[in-house]
CSV table of C-alpha atoms and ligand atoms in Angstrom, one decimal:
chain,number,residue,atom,x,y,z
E,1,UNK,CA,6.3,-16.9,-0.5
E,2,UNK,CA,4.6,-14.3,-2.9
E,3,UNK,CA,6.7,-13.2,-5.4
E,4,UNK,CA,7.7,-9.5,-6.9
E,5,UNK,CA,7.3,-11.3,-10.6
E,6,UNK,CA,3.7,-12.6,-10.3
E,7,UNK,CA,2.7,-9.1,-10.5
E,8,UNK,CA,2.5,-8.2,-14.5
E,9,UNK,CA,5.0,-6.7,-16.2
E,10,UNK,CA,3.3,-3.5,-17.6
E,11,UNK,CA,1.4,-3.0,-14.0
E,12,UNK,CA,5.4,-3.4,-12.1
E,13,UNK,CA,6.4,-0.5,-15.3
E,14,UNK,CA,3.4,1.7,-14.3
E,15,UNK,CA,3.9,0.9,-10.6
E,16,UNK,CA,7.8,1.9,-11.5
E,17,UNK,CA,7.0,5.2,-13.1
E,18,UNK,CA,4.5,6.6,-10.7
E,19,UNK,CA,7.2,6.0,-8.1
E,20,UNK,CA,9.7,8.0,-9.8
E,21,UNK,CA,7.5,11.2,-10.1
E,22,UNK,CA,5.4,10.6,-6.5
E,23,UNK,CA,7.6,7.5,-4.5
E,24,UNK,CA,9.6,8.1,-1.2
E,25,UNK,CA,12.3,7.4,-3.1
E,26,UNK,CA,14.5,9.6,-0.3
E,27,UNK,CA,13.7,7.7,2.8
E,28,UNK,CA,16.9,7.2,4.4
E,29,UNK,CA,16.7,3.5,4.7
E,30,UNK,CA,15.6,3.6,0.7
E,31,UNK,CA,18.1,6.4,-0.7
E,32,UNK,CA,21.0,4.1,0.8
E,33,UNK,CA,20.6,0.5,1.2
E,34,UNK,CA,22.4,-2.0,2.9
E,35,UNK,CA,21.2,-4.9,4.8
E,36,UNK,CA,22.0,-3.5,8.4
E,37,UNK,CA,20.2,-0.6,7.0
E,38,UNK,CA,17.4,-2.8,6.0
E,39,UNK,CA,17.5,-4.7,9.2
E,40,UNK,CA,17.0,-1.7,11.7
E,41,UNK,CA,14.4,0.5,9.5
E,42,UNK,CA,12.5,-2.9,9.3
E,43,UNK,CA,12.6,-3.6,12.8
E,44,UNK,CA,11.6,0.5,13.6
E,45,UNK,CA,8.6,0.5,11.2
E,46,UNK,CA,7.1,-2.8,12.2
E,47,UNK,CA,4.7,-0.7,15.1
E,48,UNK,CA,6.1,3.1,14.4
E,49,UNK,CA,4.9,5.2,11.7
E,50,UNK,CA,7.1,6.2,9.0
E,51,UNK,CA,6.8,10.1,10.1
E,52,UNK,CA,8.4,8.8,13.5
E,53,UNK,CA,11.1,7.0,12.3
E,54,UNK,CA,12.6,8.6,10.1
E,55,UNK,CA,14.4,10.8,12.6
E,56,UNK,CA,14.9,8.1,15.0
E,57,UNK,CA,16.9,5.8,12.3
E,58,UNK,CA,18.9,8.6,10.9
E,59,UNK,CA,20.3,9.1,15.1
E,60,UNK,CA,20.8,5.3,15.5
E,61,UNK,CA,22.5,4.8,12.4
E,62,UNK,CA,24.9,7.5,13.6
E,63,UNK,CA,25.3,6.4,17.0
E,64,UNK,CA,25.7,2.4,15.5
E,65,UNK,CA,26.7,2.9,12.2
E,66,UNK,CA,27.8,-0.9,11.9
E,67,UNK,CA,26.2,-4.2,12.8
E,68,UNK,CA,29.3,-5.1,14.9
E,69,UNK,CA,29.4,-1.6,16.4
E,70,UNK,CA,25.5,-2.4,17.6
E,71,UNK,CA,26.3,-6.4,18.8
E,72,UNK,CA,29.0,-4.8,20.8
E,73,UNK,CA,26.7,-2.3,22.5
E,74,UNK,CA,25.6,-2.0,25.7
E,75,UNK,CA,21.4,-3.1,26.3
E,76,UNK,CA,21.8,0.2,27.8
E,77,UNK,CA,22.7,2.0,25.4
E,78,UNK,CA,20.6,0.4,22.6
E,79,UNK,CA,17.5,1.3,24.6
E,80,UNK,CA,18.9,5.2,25.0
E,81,UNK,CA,19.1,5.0,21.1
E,82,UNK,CA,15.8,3.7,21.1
E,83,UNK,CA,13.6,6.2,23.3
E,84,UNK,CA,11.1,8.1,21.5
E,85,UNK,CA,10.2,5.0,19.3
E,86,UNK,CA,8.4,2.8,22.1
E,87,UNK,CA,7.5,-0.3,22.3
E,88,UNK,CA,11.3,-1.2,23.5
E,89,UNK,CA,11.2,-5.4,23.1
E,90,UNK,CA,12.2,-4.3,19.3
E,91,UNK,CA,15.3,-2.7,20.6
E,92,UNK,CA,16.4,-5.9,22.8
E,93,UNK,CA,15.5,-8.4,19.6
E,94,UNK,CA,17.0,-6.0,17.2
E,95,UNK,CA,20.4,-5.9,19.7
E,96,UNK,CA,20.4,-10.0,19.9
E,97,UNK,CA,20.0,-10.4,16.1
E,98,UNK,CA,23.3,-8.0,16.1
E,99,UNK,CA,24.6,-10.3,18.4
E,100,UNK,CA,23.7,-13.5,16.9
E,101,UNK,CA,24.8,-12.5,13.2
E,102,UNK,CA,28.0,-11.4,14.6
E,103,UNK,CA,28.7,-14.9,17.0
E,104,UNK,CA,27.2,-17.5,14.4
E,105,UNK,CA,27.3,-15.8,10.6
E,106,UNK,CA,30.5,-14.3,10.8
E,107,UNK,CA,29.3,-10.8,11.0
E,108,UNK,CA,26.7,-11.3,7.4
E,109,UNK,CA,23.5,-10.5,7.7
E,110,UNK,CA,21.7,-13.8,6.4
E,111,UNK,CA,20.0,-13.6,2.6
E,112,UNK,CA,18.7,-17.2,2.8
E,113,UNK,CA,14.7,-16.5,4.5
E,114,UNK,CA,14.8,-19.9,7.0
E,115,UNK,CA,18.1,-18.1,8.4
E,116,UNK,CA,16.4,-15.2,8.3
E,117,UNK,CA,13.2,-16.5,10.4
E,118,UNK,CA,15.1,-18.2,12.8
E,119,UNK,CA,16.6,-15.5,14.2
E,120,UNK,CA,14.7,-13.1,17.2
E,121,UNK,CA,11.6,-10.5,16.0
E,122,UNK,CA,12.0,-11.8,12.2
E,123,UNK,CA,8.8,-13.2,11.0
E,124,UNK,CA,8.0,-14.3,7.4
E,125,UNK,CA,7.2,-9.9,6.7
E,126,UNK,CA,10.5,-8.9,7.9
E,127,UNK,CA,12.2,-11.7,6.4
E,128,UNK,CA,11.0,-11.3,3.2
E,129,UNK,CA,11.5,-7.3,3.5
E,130,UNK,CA,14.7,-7.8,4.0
E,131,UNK,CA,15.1,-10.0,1.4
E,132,UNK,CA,13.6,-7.8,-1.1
E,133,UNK,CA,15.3,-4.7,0.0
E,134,UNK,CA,18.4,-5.6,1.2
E,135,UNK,CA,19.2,-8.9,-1.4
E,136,UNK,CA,17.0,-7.3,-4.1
E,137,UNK,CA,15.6,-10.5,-4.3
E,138,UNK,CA,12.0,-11.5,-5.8
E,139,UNK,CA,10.3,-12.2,-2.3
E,140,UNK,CA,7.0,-9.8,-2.3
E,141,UNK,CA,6.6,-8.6,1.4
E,142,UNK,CA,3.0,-8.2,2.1
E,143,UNK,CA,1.7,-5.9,4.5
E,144,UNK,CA,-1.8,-4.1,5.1
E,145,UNK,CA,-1.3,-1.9,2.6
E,146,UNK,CA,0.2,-4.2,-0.2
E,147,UNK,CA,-2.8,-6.7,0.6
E,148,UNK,CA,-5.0,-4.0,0.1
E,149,UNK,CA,-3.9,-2.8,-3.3
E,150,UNK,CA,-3.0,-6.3,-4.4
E,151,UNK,CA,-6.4,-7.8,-3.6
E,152,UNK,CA,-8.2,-4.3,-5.5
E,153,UNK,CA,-6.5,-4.9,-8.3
E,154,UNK,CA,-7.4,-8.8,-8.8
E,155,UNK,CA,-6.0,-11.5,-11.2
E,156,UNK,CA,-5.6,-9.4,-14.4
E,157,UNK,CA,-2.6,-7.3,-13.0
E,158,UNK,CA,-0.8,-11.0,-11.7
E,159,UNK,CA,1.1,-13.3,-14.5
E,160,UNK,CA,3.7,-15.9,-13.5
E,161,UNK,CA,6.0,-14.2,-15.7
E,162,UNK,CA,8.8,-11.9,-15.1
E,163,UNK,CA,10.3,-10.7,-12.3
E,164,UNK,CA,10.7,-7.0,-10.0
E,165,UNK,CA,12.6,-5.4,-7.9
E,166,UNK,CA,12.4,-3.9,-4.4
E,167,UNK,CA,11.4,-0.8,-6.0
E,168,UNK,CA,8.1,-2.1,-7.3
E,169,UNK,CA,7.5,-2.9,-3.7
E,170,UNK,CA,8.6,0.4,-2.3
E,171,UNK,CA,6.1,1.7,-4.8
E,172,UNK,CA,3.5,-0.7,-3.7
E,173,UNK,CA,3.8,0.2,0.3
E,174,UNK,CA,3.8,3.8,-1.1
E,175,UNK,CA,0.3,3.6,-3.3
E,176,UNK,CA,-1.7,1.9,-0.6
E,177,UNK,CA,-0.3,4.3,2.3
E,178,UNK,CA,-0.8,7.2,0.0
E,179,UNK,CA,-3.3,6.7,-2.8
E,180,UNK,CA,-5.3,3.1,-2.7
E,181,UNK,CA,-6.5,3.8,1.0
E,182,UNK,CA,-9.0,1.7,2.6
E,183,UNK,CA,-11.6,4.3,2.4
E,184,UNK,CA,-11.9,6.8,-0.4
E,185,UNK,CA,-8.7,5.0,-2.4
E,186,UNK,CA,-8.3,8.1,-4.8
E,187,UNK,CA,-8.7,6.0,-8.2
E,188,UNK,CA,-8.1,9.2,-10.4
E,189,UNK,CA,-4.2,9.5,-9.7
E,190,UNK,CA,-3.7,6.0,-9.4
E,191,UNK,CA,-1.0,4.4,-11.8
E,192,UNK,CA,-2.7,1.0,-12.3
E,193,UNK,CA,-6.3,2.1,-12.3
E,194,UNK,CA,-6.5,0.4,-15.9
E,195,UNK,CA,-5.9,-3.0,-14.3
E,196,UNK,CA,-7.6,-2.4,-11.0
E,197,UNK,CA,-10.7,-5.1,-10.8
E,198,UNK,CA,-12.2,-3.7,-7.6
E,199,UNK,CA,-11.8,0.1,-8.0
E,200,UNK,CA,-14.9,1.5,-6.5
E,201,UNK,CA,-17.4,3.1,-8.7
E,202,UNK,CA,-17.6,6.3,-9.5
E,203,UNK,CA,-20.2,8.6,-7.5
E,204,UNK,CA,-23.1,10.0,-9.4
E,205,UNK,CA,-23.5,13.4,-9.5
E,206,UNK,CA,-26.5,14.2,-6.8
E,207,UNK,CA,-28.6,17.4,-6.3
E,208,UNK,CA,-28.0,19.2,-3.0
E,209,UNK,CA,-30.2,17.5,-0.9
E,210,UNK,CA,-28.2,14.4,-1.3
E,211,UNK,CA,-30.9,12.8,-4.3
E,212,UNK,CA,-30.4,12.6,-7.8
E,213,UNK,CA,-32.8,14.9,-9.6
E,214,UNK,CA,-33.9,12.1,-12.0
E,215,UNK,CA,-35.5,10.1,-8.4
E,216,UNK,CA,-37.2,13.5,-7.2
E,217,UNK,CA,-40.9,13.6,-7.7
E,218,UNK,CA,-40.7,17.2,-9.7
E,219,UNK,CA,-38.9,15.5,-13.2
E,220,UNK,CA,-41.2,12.6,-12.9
E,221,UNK,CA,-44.4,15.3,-12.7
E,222,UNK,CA,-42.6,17.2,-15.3
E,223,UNK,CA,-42.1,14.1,-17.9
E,224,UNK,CA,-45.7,13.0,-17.0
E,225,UNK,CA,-47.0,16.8,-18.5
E,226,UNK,CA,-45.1,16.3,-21.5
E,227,UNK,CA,-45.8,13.2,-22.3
E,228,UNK,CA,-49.6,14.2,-21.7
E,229,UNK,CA,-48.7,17.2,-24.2
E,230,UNK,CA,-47.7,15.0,-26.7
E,231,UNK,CA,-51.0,13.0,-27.1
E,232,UNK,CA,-53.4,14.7,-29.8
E,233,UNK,CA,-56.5,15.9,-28.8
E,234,UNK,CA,-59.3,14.2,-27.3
E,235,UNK,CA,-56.6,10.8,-27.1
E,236,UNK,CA,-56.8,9.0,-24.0
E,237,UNK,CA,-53.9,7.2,-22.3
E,238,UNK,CA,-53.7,4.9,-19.3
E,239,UNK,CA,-52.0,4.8,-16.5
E,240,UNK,CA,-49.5,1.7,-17.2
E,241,UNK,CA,-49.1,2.7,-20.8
E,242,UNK,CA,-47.9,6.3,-19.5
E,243,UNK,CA,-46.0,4.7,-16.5
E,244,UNK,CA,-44.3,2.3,-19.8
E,245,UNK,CA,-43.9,5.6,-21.9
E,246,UNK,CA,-41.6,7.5,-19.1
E,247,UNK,CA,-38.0,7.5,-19.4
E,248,UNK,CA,-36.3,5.0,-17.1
G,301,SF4,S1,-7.7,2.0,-9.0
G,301,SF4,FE1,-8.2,2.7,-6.9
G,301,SF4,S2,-8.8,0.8,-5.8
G,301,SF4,FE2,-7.6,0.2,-7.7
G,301,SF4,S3,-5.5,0.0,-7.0
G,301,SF4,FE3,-5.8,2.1,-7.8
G,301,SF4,S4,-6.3,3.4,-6.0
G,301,SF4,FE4,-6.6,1.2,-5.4
């Protein structure tokens, strides 16, 4: 399992002050944490954009505001909870892990990830998302976008030093969604440009027609009169020596 600390300790201090100025600090699964919190805003996200669930989570966490108030549901009424997210096999899994914490770990959420695994719609992701954010432990949950920024910025922003925090991986999900896209990754604001490897390099300023004046045939007429001007009179020069003579 990928770990919070193998990411360096000045790129997890950048990643943590960028994230208190631009982070989604106030996501209501982030601005109060528990692991049933964790557990149902992990199961919502996994196909359900952030946008969408947001309302949906704050409802359910209203109308289930425990994990034994959600094992003790009705299906029924799970699903009713559940409508406007879709994709409703998440609803039954999320119900039986309620149900299965509740008859076979006394009611506690598991922290240890095999535990975690072994129980319905928890993959190694989710596992280690919960581990992170609900356990604060050092597990490093990797999704599309963490991938993405973590393979852009290469081995010099990894050590096997130190360790993080669920916050460096809150900040994390939040750069690639927001900033290190996969097209057009906006390198200017980004906190850890210094250590990125793979940052894409910068465009060169181009005339309007899409070509760089320097490639058009007018500057290269125009340095071949000068450098024609330059010779003194009656001084002959050929062709490769004035192709050699014209600036690159
Ligand atoms: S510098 Fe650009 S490519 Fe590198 S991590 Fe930041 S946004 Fe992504």
């Amino acid at each position: 399992m990928p770990r919070i600390g193998s990411i360096r300790p000045s790129v997890r201090l950048a990643l943590l002050r960028w994230y208190r100025r631009c982070g989604r600090a106030g996501l209501p699964w982030r601005r109060k944490r528990s692991p049933y919190r964790t557990l149902v805003s992990e199961f919502m996200l996994q196909q359900t954009q952030v946008e969408r669930v947001v309302p949906a989570f704050e409802a359910f966490v209203v109308r289930f505001p425990t994990l034994a108030s959600l094992a003790a549901a009705r299906r029924a009424d799970v699903l009713r909870a559940w409508r406007g997210l879709g994709y409703n096999a998440r609803a039954v899994r999320l119900h039986e892990v309620a149900r299965i914490v509740v008859s076979e770990h006394g009611g506690r959420i598991p922290r240890d990830a095999e535990q975690l695994r072994a129980l319905p719609g928890i993959g190694t992701y989710t596992a280690a998302a919960i581990r992170a954010f609900a356990f604060a432990l050092d597990d490093l949950p990797i999704d599309v976008n963490i991938a993405r920024v973590l393979h852009r910025l290469g081995r010099r922003a990894r050590t096997a030093l130190g360790r993080g925090g669920y916050a460096v991986v809150s900040a994390l999900m939040d750069l690639g969604a927001h900033l290190c896209k996969r097209r057009n990754p906006d390198c200017v604001r980004c906190p850890i440009e210094r250590y990125c490897e793979k940052k894409p390099l910068p465009a060169r300023p181009r005339s309007a027609k899409g070509v760089r004046f320097r490639e058009t045939a007018r500057y290269a007429r125009g340095r071949i009169v000068d450098r024609l001007r330059e010779l003194p009179p009656g001084k002959r020069i050929s062709l490769l020596d004035l192709h050699g003579d014209l600036p690159k």
